[in-house]
Coordinates of C-alpha atoms and ligand atoms in Angstrom, one line a residue:
X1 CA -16.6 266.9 314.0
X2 CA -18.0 265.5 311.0
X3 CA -19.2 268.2 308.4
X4 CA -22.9 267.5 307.0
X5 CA -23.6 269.1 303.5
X6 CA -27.5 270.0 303.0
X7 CA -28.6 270.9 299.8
X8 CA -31.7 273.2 299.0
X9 CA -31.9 275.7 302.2
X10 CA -35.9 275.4 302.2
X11 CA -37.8 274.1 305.2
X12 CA -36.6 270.7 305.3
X13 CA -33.3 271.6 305.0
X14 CA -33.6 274.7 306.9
X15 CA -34.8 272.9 310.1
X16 CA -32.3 269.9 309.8
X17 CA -29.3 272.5 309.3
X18 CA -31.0 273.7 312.7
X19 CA -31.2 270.2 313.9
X20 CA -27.7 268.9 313.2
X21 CA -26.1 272.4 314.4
X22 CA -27.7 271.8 317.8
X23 CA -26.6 268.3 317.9
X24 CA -22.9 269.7 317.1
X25 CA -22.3 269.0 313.8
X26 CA -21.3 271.2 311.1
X27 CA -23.8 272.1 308.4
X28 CA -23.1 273.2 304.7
X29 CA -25.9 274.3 303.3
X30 CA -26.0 274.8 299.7
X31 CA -29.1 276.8 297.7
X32 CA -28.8 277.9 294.0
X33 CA -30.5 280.7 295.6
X34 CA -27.6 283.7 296.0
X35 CA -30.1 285.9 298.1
X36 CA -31.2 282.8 300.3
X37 CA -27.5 282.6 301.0
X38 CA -26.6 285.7 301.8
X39 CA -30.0 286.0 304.2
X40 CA -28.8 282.4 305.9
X41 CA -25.1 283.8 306.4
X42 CA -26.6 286.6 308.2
X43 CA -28.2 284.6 310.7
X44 CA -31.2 285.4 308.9
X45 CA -34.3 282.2 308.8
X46 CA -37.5 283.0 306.1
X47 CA -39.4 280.6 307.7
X48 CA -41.7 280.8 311.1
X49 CA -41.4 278.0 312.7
X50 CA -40.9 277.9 316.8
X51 CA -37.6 277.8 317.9
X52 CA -35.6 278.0 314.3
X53 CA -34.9 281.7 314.1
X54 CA -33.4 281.5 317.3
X55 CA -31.5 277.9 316.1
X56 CA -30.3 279.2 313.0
X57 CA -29.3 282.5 314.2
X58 CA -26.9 281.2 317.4
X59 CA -25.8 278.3 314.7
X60 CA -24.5 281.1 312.2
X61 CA -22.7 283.1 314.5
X62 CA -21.0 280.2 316.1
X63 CA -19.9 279.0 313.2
X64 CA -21.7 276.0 312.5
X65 CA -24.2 276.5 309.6
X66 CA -22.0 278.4 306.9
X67 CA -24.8 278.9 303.2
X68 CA -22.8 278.6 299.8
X69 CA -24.7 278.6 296.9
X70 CA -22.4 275.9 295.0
X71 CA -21.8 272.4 296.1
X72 CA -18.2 272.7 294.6
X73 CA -17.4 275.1 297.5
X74 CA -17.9 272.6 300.0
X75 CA -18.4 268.8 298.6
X76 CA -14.2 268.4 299.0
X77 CA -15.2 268.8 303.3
X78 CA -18.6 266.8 303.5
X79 CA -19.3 263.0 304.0
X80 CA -22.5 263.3 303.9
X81 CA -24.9 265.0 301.5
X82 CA -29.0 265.5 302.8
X83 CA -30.8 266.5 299.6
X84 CA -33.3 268.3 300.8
X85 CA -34.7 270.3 297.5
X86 CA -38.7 270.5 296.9
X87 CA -40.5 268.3 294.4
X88 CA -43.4 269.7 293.5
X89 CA -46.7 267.9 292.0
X90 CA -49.2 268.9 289.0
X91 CA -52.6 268.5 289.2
X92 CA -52.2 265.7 287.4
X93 CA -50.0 263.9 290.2
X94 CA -47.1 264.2 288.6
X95 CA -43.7 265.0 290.3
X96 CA -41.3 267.9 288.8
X97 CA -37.6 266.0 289.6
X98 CA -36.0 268.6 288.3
X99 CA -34.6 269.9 291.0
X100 CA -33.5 266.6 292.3
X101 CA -32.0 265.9 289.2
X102 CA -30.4 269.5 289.2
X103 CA -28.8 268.0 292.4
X104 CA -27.6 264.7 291.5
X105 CA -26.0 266.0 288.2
X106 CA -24.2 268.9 290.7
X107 CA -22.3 265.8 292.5
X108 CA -22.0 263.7 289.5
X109 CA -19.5 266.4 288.7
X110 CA -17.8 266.5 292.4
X111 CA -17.7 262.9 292.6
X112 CA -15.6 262.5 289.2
X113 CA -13.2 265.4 290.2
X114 CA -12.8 263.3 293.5
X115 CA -10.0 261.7 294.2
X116 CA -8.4 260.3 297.7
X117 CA -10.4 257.0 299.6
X118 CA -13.2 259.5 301.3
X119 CA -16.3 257.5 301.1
X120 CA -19.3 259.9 300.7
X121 CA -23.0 258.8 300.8
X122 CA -25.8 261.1 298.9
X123 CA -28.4 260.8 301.2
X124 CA -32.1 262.0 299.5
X125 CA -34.7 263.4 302.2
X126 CA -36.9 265.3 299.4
X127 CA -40.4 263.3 299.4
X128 CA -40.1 261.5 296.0
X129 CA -42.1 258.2 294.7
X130 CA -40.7 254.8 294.5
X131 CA -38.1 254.1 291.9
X132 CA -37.1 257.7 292.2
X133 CA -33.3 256.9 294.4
X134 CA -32.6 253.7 292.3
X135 CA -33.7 255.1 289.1
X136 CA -33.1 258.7 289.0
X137 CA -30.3 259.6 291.6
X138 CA -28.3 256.9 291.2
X139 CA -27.8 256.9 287.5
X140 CA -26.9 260.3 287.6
X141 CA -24.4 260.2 290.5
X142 CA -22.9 256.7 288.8
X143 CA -23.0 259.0 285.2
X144 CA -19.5 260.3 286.9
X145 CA -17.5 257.2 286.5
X146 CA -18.0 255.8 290.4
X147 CA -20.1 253.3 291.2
X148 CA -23.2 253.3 294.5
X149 CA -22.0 250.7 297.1
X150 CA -18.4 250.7 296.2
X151 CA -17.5 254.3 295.9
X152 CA -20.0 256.3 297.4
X153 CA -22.9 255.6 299.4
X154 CA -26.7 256.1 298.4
X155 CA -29.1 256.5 301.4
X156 CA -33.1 257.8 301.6
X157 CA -34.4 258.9 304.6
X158 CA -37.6 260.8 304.6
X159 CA -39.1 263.6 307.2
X160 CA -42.2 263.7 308.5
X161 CA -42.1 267.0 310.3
X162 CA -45.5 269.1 310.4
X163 CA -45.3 273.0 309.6
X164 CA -45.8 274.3 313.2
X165 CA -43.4 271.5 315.2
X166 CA -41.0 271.5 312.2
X167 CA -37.9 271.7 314.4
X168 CA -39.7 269.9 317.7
X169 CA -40.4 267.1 315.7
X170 CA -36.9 266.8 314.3
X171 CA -35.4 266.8 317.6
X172 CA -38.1 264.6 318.9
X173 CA -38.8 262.1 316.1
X174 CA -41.3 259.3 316.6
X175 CA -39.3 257.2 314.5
X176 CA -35.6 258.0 311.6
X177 CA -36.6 256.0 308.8
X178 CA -33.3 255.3 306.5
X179 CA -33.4 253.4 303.0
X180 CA -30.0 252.5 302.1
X181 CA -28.6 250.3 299.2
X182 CA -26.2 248.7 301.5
X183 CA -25.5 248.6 305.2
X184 CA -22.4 251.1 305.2
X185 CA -24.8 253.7 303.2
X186 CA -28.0 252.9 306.0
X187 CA -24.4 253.0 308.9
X188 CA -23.1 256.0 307.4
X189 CA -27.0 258.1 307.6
X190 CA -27.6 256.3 311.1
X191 CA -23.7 257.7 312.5
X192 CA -25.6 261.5 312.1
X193 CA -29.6 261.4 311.8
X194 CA -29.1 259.3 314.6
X195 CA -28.3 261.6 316.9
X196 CA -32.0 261.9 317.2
X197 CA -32.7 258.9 318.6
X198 CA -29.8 259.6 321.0
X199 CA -30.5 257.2 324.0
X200 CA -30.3 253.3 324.5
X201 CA -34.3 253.3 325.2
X202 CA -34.4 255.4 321.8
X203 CA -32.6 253.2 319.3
X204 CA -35.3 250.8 318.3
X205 CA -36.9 253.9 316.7
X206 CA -34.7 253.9 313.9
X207 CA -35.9 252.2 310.9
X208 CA -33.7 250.6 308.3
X209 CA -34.7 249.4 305.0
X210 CA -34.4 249.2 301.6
X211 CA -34.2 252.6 299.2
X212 CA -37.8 252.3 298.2
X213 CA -39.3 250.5 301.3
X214 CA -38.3 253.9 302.6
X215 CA -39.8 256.1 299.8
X216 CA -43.2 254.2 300.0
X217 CA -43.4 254.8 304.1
X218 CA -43.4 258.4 303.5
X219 CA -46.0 258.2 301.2
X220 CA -48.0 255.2 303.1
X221 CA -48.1 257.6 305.8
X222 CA -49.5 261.0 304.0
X223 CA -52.2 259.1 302.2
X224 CA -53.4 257.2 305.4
X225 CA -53.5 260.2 307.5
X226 CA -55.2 262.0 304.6
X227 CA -57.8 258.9 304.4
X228 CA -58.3 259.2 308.5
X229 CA -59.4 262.9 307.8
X230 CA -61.5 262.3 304.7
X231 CA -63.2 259.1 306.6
X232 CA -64.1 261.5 309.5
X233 CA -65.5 264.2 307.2
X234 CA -67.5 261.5 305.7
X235 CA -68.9 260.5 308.9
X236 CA -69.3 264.1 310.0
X237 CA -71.9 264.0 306.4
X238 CA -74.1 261.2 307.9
X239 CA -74.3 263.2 311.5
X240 CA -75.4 266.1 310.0
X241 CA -78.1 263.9 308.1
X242 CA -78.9 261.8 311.3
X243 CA -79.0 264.8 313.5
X244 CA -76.0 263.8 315.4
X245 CA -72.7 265.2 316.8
X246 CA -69.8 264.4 314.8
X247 CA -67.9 265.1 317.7
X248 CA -68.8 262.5 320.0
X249 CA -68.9 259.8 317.6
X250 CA -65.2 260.5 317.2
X251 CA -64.5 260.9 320.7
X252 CA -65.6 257.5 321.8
X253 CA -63.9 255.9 318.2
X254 CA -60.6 257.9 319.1
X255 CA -60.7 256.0 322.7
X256 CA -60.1 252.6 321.0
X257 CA -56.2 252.4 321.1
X258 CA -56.4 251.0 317.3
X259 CA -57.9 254.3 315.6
X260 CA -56.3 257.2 318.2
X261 CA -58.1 260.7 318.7
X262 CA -55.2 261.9 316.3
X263 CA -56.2 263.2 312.7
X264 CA -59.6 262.1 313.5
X265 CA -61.4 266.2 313.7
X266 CA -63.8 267.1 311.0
X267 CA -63.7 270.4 308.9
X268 CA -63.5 271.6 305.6
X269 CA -60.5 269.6 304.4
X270 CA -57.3 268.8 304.5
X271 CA -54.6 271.1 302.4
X272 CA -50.7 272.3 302.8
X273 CA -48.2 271.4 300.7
X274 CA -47.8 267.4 301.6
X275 CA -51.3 265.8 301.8
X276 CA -53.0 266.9 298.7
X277 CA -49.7 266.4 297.0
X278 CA -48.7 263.3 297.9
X279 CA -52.1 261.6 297.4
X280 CA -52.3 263.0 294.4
X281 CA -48.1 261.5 293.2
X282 CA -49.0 258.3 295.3
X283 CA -52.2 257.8 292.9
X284 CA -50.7 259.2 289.9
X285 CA -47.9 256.9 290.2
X286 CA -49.9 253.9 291.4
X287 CA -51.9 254.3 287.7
X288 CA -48.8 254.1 285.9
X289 CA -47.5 251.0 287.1
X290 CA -51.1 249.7 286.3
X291 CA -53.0 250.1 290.0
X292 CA -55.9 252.4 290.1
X293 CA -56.5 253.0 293.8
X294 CA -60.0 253.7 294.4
X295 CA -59.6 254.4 297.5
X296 CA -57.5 257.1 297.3
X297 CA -58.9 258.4 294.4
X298 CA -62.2 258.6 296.8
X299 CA -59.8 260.3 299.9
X300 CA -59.3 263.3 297.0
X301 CA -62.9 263.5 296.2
X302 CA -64.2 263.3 299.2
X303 CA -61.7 266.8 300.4
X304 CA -62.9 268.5 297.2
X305 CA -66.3 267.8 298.1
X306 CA -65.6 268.4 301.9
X307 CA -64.4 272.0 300.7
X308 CA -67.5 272.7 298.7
X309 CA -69.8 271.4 301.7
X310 CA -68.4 274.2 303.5
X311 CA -70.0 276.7 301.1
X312 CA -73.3 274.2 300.7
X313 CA -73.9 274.6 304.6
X314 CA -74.1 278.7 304.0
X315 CA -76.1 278.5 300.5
X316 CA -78.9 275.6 302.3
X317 CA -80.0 278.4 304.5
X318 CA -79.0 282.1 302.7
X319 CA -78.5 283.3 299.2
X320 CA -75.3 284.1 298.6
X321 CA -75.9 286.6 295.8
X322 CA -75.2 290.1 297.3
X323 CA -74.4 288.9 300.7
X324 CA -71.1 290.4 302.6
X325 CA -69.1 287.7 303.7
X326 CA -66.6 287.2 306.4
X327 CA -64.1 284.7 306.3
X328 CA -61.9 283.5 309.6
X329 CA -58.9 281.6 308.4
X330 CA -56.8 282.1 305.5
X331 CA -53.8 279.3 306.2
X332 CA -54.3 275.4 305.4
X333 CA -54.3 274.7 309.3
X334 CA -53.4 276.7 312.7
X335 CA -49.8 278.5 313.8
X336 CA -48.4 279.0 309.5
X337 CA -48.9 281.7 307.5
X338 CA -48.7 279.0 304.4
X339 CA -52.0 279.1 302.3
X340 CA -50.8 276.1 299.9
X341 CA -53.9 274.1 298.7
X342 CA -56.1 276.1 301.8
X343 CA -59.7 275.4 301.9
X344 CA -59.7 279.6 302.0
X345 CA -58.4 279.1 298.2
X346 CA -61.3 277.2 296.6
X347 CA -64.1 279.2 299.4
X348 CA -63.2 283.0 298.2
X349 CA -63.4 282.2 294.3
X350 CA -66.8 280.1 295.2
X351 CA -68.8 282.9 297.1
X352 CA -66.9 285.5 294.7
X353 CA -68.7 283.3 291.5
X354 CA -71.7 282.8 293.8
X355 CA -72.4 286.5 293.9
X356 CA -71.2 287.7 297.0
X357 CA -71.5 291.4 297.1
X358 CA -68.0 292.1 299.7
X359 CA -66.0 288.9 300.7
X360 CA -64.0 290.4 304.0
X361 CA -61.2 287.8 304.7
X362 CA -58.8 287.7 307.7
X363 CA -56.2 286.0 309.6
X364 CA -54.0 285.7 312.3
X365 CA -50.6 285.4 310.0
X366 CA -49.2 288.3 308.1
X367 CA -47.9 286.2 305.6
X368 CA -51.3 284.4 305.0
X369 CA -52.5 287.4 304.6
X370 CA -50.0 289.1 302.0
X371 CA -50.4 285.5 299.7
X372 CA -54.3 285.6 299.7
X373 CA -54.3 289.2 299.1
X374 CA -51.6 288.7 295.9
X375 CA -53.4 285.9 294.8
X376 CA -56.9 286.6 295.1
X377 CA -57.1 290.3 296.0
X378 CA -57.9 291.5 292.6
X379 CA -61.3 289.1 292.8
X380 CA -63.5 291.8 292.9
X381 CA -65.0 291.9 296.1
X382 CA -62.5 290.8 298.1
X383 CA -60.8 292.7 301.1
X384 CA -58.3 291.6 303.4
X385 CA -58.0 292.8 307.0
X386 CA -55.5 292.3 309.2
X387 CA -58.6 293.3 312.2
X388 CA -61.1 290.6 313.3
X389 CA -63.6 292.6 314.5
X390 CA -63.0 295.4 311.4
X391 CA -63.7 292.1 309.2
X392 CA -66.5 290.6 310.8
X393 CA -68.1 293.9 311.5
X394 CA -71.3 294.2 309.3
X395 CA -71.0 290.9 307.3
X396 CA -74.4 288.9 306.7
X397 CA -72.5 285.6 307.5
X398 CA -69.1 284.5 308.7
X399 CA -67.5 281.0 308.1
X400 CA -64.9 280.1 310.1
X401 CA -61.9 278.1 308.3
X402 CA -59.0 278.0 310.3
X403 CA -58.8 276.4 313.6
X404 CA -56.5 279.6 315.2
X405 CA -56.1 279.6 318.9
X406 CA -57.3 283.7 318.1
X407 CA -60.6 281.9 317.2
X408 CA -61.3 279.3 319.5
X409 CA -63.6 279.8 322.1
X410 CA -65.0 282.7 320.4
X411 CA -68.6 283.3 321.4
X412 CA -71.7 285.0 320.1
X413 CA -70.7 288.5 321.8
X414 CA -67.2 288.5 318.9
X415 CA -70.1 288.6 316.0
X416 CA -72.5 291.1 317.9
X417 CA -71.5 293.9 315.1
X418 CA -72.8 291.4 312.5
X419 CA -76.0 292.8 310.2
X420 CA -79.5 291.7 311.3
X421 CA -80.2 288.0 310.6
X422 CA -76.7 287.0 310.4
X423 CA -75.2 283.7 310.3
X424 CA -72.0 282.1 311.3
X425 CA -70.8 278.5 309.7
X426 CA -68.2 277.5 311.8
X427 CA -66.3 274.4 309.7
X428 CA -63.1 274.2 312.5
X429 CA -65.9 272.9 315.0
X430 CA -64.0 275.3 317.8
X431 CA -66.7 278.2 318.7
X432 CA -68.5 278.5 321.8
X433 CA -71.9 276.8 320.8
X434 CA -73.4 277.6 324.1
X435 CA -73.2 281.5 323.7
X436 CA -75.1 281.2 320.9
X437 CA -78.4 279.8 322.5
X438 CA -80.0 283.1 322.9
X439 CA -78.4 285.3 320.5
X440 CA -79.8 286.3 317.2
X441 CA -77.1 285.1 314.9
X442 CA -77.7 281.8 313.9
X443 CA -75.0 279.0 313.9
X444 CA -74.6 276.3 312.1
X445 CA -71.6 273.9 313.1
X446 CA -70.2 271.6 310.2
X447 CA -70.6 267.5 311.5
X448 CA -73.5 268.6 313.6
X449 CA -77.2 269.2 313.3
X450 CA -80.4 268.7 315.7
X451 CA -83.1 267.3 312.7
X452 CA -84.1 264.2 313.9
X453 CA -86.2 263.5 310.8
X454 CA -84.3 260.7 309.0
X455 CA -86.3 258.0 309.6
X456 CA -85.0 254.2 307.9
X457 CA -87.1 252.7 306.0
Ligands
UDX1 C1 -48.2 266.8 307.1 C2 -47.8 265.5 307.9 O1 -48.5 265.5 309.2 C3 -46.3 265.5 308.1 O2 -46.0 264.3 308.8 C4 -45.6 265.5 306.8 O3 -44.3 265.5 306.9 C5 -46.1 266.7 306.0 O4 -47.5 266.8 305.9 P1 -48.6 269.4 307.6 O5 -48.9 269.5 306.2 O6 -47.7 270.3 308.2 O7 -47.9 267.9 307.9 O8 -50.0 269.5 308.4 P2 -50.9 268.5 309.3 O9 -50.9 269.0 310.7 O10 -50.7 267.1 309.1 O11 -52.4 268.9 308.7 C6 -52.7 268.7 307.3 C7 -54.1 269.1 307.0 O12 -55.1 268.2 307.6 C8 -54.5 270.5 307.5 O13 -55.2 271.2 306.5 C9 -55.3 270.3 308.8 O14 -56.2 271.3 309.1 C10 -56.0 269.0 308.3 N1 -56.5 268.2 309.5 C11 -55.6 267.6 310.3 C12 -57.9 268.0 309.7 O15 -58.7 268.5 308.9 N2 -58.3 267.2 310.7 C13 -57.4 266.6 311.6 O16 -57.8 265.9 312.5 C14 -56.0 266.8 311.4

């Protein structure tokens, strides 16, 4: 069986290792990371995601993901190489490449020690902006003395798995996009990702294009998504103004078959590590090649603002100054720990500079817990608990960030032990409202307001 090399042992490559090991192939995985090694080789996975600790753990002891923390250990045995390493983004959109460039220059030096007729195709999977395969990667892998199309191949195929389906949504993919430069690079990717779309009814999923056709899907598909979500938190703006249920209104525009019900709930804003990001590069980039998209730039603003709404609903109806604060939700969304670009991350710091007297935070995830409590911890007044009730308990007002299955349905009776007069905000939309109709804690539910008064005109 074909041996697959991944390189960077993060969550991309982590869950395609998994993937490809369950389809029966071999996976390398390479990591500069010794300790990340060592954890992999012991059948050891960093990341919770459903299904992968169990994947990568059966994989390791039967002998199909090996971890090596140099590509010279294993590129003499690969055909394929997924690059798989993160590119992170500045607040100023711009990409770091240099760990994709740490990459390429890695088999720039295996491809001019190679010898022998083995045609090998470098296959990028990191989300990186147009121009990055053609004009980065392939210089550097050429820089050895072999050329893309002739010697090697050179392939991009990007991953659109969510943090909470990682692995599900590899094995189930609603489409394999693959960039190649030729049609032997695009055959050589389609022989292995393939495997996903295993099935004659399945084929027609696969996508194949051009290298940056495929680089610009990835991002197309972030930013619109992003837009669907800042569009309905928008909307949700004029309900609250109208004295209508943002809810509804999305309901009956999710039932037309061209918007979906998908991506289409209000909150307090999108975060994670992809759509912020990737707005942000898409934008960034977009201005340098002379296009300033005001439309994204508008998705951005209207998620900052979105975030600071959240905080606007509590201080339209209390003073926060010496209030004690409860907050539900520390993660970006539901089922991950990850608190990259939260809407808890800009909240905290806001009531903490508001005056808030104690800002009690909790959440479901012990990880989401241990990052807020490094990062913002020290703020003064803030305490994390890892008990719902022990952080609610006492608080003049509660808003409710993350839309945890732990918090869904929760009803007045969960915020009896709040003080006198207290208040709940709940921005996830997922309480239940009814409970709430004869209990002294007043509720105020972001998209959603009964004042009629508007009048047009
Ligand atoms: C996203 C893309 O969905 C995935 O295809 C890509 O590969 C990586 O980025 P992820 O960041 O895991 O995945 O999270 P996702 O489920 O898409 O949610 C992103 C953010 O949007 C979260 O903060 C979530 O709470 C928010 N969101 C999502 C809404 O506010 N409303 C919605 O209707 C959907």
């Amino acid at each position: 069986m074909q041996r697959i090399c991944i390189i960077g042992g993060g969550y991309v490559g982590l869950t395609y290792a998994a993937g490809l090991a369950l389809k029966g192939f071999h996976v390398d995985i390479v990591d500069i990371r010794d300790p990340a090694c060592d954890a992999i080789n012991r059948g050891e996975c960093p990341i919770d995601e459903p299904g992968l600790h169990e994947a990568i753990k059966n994989s390791v002891d039967g002998g199909m993901i090996a971890a090596s923390p140099s590509i010279d250990d294993v590129f003499a045995g690969c055909t394929l190489f997924l690059v798989c390493v993160g590119t992170y983004c500045d607040e100023a959109g711009n990409i770091d490449l240099s760990q994709v460039r740490a990459v390429a220059t890695g088999l720039q030096r295996c491809l001019a020690a190679s010898t022998g007729g083995t045609f090998r195709t470098v296959c990028v999977k990191s989300t990186v902006i147009c121009g990055t395969t053609d004009g980065v990667v392939q210089p550097l892998l050429e820089a050895s003395g072999k050329l893309a199309g002739k010697d090697f191949g050179l392939a991009m195929s990007p991953e659109f798995l969510k943090e909470g389906s990682a692995l599900d949504d590899i094995m189930n993919p609603d489409k394999i996009v693959i960039g190649g430069i030729d049609q032997r690079s695009i055959d050589a990717v389609r022989s292995v990702l393939g495997c996903f779309a295993a099935g004659t009814d399945r084929d027609g999923i696969v996508i194949e294009t051009d290298l940056r056709t495929a680089e610009l899907i990835k991002y197309a598909q972030n930013a619109f998504l992003a837009t669907k979500i800042s569009f309905v938190n928008e909307i949700s703006r004029f309900a609250e103004m109208f004295g209508v249920n943002v809810g509804e209104v999305a309901r009956a525009m999710g039932m037309d078959a061209r918007i979906s019900p998908l991506f289409l709930n209000a909150g307090p804003g999108f975060g994670g590590s992809c759509f912020p990001k990737d707005v942000r590069a898409l934008l960034t980039a977009g201005r340098k090649a002379g296009h300033d998209s005001m439309l994204l730039d508008a998705v951005l603003a209207v998620n900052e603002a979105q975030k600071a709404h959240v905080v606007e609903l509590l201080a339209a109806r209390r003073a926060i100054a010496g209030m004690s604060i409860a907050i539900l939700g520390l993660s970006f969304k539901a089922n991950t720990g990850d608190t990259r670009e939260s809407v808890s991350r800009t909240v905290i710091p806001e009531l903490v500079r508001a005056g808030a007297a104690r800002v009690k935070v909790h959440d479901p995830s012990c990880l989401a817990r241990q990052e807020i409590s490094e990062d913002l911890g020290s703020q003064g007044p803030v305490e994390v608990h890892d008990d719902v009730h022990a952080c609610i308990a006492g608080t003049d007002a509660c808003l409710v960030l993350t839309e945890w299955p732990a918090y869904k349905g929760l009803g007045a009776g969960a915020f009896s032990a709040m003080a006198p007069g207290a208040i709940v905000v709940d921005a996830r939309r997922i309480l239940d409202k009814a409970s709430f109709a004869w209990s002294p804690i007043e509720l105020v539910v972001l998209g959603e307001s009964h004042d009629r008064s508007f009048r047009p005109g």
